[in-house]
CSV table of C-alpha atoms in Angstrom, one decimal:
chain,number,residue,atom,x,y,z
K,12,UNK,CA,106.5,126.3,78.3
K,13,UNK,CA,106.3,128.4,81.2
K,14,UNK,CA,104.4,127.7,84.5
K,15,UNK,CA,100.8,128.6,84.0
K,16,UNK,CA,99.6,130.7,86.8
K,17,UNK,CA,95.8,131.0,87.9
K,18,UNK,CA,94.3,134.3,88.7
K,19,UNK,CA,94.1,132.9,92.2
K,20,UNK,CA,98.1,132.0,92.0
K,21,UNK,CA,98.9,135.6,91.2
K,22,UNK,CA,96.7,137.4,93.5
K,23,UNK,CA,98.1,134.8,96.3
K,24,UNK,CA,102.2,135.5,95.5
K,25,UNK,CA,101.1,139.5,95.8
K,26,UNK,CA,99.7,138.8,99.1
K,27,UNK,CA,102.6,136.7,100.6
K,28,UNK,CA,103.0,134.0,103.4
K,29,UNK,CA,101.8,136.8,106.3
K,30,UNK,CA,98.1,137.1,104.9
K,31,UNK,CA,97.7,133.9,103.7
K,32,UNK,CA,95.0,131.4,105.0
K,33,UNK,CA,95.2,127.4,104.6
K,34,UNK,CA,92.0,126.4,103.1
K,35,UNK,CA,89.9,124.7,106.1
K,36,UNK,CA,88.0,121.1,105.1
K,37,UNK,CA,84.3,122.8,104.8
K,38,UNK,CA,86.0,125.2,102.4
K,39,UNK,CA,87.6,122.4,100.3
K,40,UNK,CA,84.2,120.6,100.3
K,41,UNK,CA,82.5,123.9,99.2
K,42,UNK,CA,85.1,124.4,96.5
K,43,UNK,CA,85.1,120.4,95.2
K,44,UNK,CA,81.1,120.8,95.4
K,45,UNK,CA,81.0,123.7,93.4
K,46,UNK,CA,83.9,122.6,91.1
K,47,UNK,CA,85.4,126.1,91.6
K,48,UNK,CA,89.0,124.3,91.7
K,49,UNK,CA,90.7,127.1,90.2
K,50,UNK,CA,90.6,128.9,93.6
K,51,UNK,CA,92.4,126.2,95.2
K,52,UNK,CA,95.9,127.6,96.5
K,53,UNK,CA,99.2,127.1,97.7
K,54,UNK,CA,101.0,128.7,100.9
K,55,UNK,CA,103.0,131.4,98.8
K,56,UNK,CA,106.7,130.4,99.4
K,57,UNK,CA,105.4,127.0,98.4
K,58,UNK,CA,103.9,127.8,95.3
K,59,UNK,CA,107.5,129.8,94.7
K,60,UNK,CA,109.4,126.8,95.4
K,61,UNK,CA,107.2,124.6,93.3
K,62,UNK,CA,107.4,127.1,90.4
K,63,UNK,CA,111.3,127.0,90.5
K,64,UNK,CA,111.0,122.9,91.2
K,65,UNK,CA,108.7,122.5,87.8
K,66,UNK,CA,111.3,124.4,86.1
K,67,UNK,CA,114.2,122.5,87.0
K,68,UNK,CA,112.4,119.3,86.0
K,69,UNK,CA,111.5,120.2,82.7
K,70,UNK,CA,115.1,121.4,82.0
K,71,UNK,CA,116.3,117.7,83.1
K,72,UNK,CA,113.5,115.5,82.0
K,73,UNK,CA,111.7,117.6,78.9
K,74,UNK,CA,108.2,117.3,80.3
K,75,UNK,CA,106.6,117.2,84.2
K,76,UNK,CA,104.9,113.2,82.5
K,77,UNK,CA,108.8,112.1,82.0
K,78,UNK,CA,109.4,113.0,85.4
K,79,UNK,CA,106.7,111.5,87.2
K,80,UNK,CA,106.8,108.3,84.9
K,81,UNK,CA,110.5,107.5,85.7
K,82,UNK,CA,110.8,108.7,89.4
K,83,UNK,CA,107.8,108.6,91.1
K,84,UNK,CA,105.5,105.5,89.5
K,85,UNK,CA,108.5,103.9,87.7
K,86,UNK,CA,106.0,103.2,84.7
K,87,UNK,CA,108.0,102.6,81.3
K,88,UNK,CA,105.3,103.9,78.3
K,89,UNK,CA,104.6,101.4,75.5
K,90,UNK,CA,104.5,104.7,73.2
K,91,UNK,CA,107.3,106.5,72.0
K,92,UNK,CA,106.3,109.5,74.3
K,93,UNK,CA,103.5,109.8,77.0
K,94,UNK,CA,103.5,113.7,76.9
K,95,UNK,CA,100.7,113.8,74.6
K,96,UNK,CA,98.2,111.1,76.4
K,97,UNK,CA,100.8,107.9,75.5
K,98,UNK,CA,100.0,104.4,76.3
K,99,UNK,CA,100.9,101.7,78.8
K,100,UNK,CA,100.8,98.0,79.1
K,101,UNK,CA,98.2,97.4,81.3
K,102,UNK,CA,96.7,94.3,83.1
K,103,UNK,CA,93.2,95.4,82.3
K,104,UNK,CA,91.9,98.2,80.1
K,105,UNK,CA,89.1,99.2,82.7
K,106,UNK,CA,89.8,101.6,85.0
K,107,UNK,CA,90.7,100.5,88.6
K,108,UNK,CA,89.7,96.8,87.4
K,109,UNK,CA,93.7,95.7,88.3
K,110,UNK,CA,95.6,97.1,91.0
K,111,UNK,CA,98.6,96.7,88.5
K,112,UNK,CA,97.3,99.5,86.8
K,113,UNK,CA,97.4,102.3,89.3
K,114,UNK,CA,99.2,103.9,91.8
K,115,UNK,CA,98.4,105.8,94.9
K,116,UNK,CA,100.7,108.2,95.8
K,117,UNK,CA,101.1,111.1,98.5
K,118,UNK,CA,101.1,114.3,96.6
K,119,UNK,CA,104.6,116.2,96.4
K,120,UNK,CA,103.2,119.4,96.5
K,121,UNK,CA,99.8,119.7,98.3
K,122,UNK,CA,97.5,123.0,98.0
K,123,UNK,CA,98.0,124.9,101.4
K,124,UNK,CA,95.3,123.0,103.9
K,125,UNK,CA,95.0,122.9,107.6
K,126,UNK,CA,96.6,120.5,109.8
K,127,UNK,CA,95.1,116.7,109.7
K,128,UNK,CA,94.3,116.7,106.5
K,129,UNK,CA,96.5,114.8,103.8
K,130,UNK,CA,96.7,115.2,100.2
K,131,UNK,CA,96.9,112.0,97.8
K,132,UNK,CA,97.1,111.6,94.2
K,133,UNK,CA,95.8,108.0,92.3
K,134,UNK,CA,97.9,107.7,88.8
K,135,UNK,CA,96.5,105.6,86.1
K,136,UNK,CA,98.2,103.3,83.3
K,137,UNK,CA,94.3,103.6,82.1
K,138,UNK,CA,92.1,106.6,81.0
K,139,UNK,CA,88.8,107.9,82.5
K,140,UNK,CA,86.5,109.0,80.1
K,141,UNK,CA,85.8,113.1,80.1
K,142,UNK,CA,84.5,115.5,78.1
K,143,UNK,CA,86.8,116.8,75.1
K,144,UNK,CA,88.4,119.2,75.1
K,145,UNK,CA,88.0,120.8,78.2
K,146,UNK,CA,88.5,117.5,80.4
K,147,UNK,CA,85.6,117.5,82.6
K,148,UNK,CA,84.3,114.8,83.9
K,149,UNK,CA,81.4,112.5,82.2
K,150,UNK,CA,78.7,111.2,84.9
K,151,UNK,CA,79.6,107.7,84.5
K,152,UNK,CA,83.6,108.4,85.0
K,153,UNK,CA,82.4,110.4,88.5
K,154,UNK,CA,80.5,107.0,89.5
K,155,UNK,CA,83.0,104.8,88.5
K,156,UNK,CA,85.5,107.0,90.6
K,157,UNK,CA,83.4,107.7,93.5
K,158,UNK,CA,83.1,103.7,93.5
K,159,UNK,CA,86.7,103.4,93.9
K,160,UNK,CA,87.1,105.9,96.4
K,161,UNK,CA,84.6,104.1,98.7
K,162,UNK,CA,86.1,100.9,98.4
K,163,UNK,CA,89.9,101.7,98.7
K,164,UNK,CA,89.6,104.8,101.0
K,165,UNK,CA,86.1,105.1,102.9
K,166,UNK,CA,86.0,101.3,103.7
K,167,UNK,CA,89.1,100.4,105.3
K,168,UNK,CA,88.2,103.4,108.0
K,169,UNK,CA,84.4,101.7,108.7
K,170,UNK,CA,86.4,98.2,108.9
K,171,UNK,CA,88.8,99.5,111.7
K,172,UNK,CA,85.6,101.0,113.7
K,173,UNK,CA,86.4,105.0,112.0
K,174,UNK,CA,83.7,107.2,111.1
K,175,UNK,CA,84.5,107.9,107.3
K,176,UNK,CA,81.8,110.1,106.7
K,177,UNK,CA,83.2,113.4,105.9
K,178,UNK,CA,86.5,112.4,106.4
K,179,UNK,CA,87.2,111.5,102.7
K,180,UNK,CA,86.6,113.4,99.5
K,181,UNK,CA,88.0,113.8,95.5
K,182,UNK,CA,88.4,115.8,92.8
K,183,UNK,CA,89.8,115.6,89.2
K,184,UNK,CA,91.5,118.7,87.4
K,185,UNK,CA,90.3,119.7,84.1
K,186,UNK,CA,93.0,120.0,81.4
K,187,UNK,CA,93.6,123.6,81.8
K,188,UNK,CA,94.4,123.1,85.8
K,189,UNK,CA,96.9,119.8,85.4
K,190,UNK,CA,100.1,120.1,85.6
K,191,UNK,CA,100.8,116.6,84.4
K,192,UNK,CA,98.6,115.8,81.5
K,193,UNK,CA,100.3,112.8,79.8
K,194,UNK,CA,99.0,111.1,82.5
K,195,UNK,CA,95.4,110.4,83.9
K,196,UNK,CA,95.2,111.0,87.7
K,197,UNK,CA,92.6,112.7,90.3
K,198,UNK,CA,93.0,113.7,93.8
K,199,UNK,CA,91.5,112.6,97.1
K,200,UNK,CA,91.9,114.8,100.4
K,201,UNK,CA,91.6,112.7,103.8
K,202,UNK,CA,91.3,114.2,107.4
K,203,UNK,CA,92.6,112.6,110.8
K,204,UNK,CA,93.0,109.2,109.4
K,205,UNK,CA,95.0,106.9,111.8
K,206,UNK,CA,98.8,106.7,110.4
K,207,UNK,CA,98.1,102.6,109.7
K,208,UNK,CA,95.9,103.2,107.3
K,209,UNK,CA,97.9,106.1,105.9
K,210,UNK,CA,100.7,103.7,105.7
K,211,UNK,CA,98.4,100.9,104.1
K,212,UNK,CA,97.6,103.4,101.1
K,213,UNK,CA,100.3,105.4,100.5
K,214,UNK,CA,103.8,103.7,102.6
K,215,UNK,CA,105.6,105.1,105.1
K,216,UNK,CA,107.0,108.9,104.9
K,217,UNK,CA,106.9,110.2,101.8
K,218,UNK,CA,106.7,108.0,99.1
């Protein structure tokens, strides 16, 4: 299956790095608030490398899901293949109820954003309820994720005496925008976060 370029990707590649402008925090806020996620973009040279890398990974592992499970999450699906939304043995079937059923990692291929913004992905063994077939979040699912983001990302900032307001935001791509469709996940963006707190979330360096 070829890499699925969005219209934004195509336009971005034509413009090249010299005309690329990283997303600002305010721009990202607007994109997420309006759910206009298809216009999120990477630096053109990064996008070219990402496309080439994706092809290599699919040739080696069959699917992106297989790669993420084996090499990044170290999770073994209990079903024969996770590519169609396979299942995992969970400590608790409720999303976020057990820390053993999710993992927080730095995004290997973040969108092109201004300095100081870190792109994180939260991966889950469990499933977050969505509207089928598009994969849009249900209202109760939005509340569930927001509660998790608040206690996991915002509260540590507040406990350290840091301002948490306007430092953390999140989004979940619908199915058509997902590069890994067999695993539930959503994205968290944080800015100007102290290194010790980042390490607490995602470990030292690129994990």
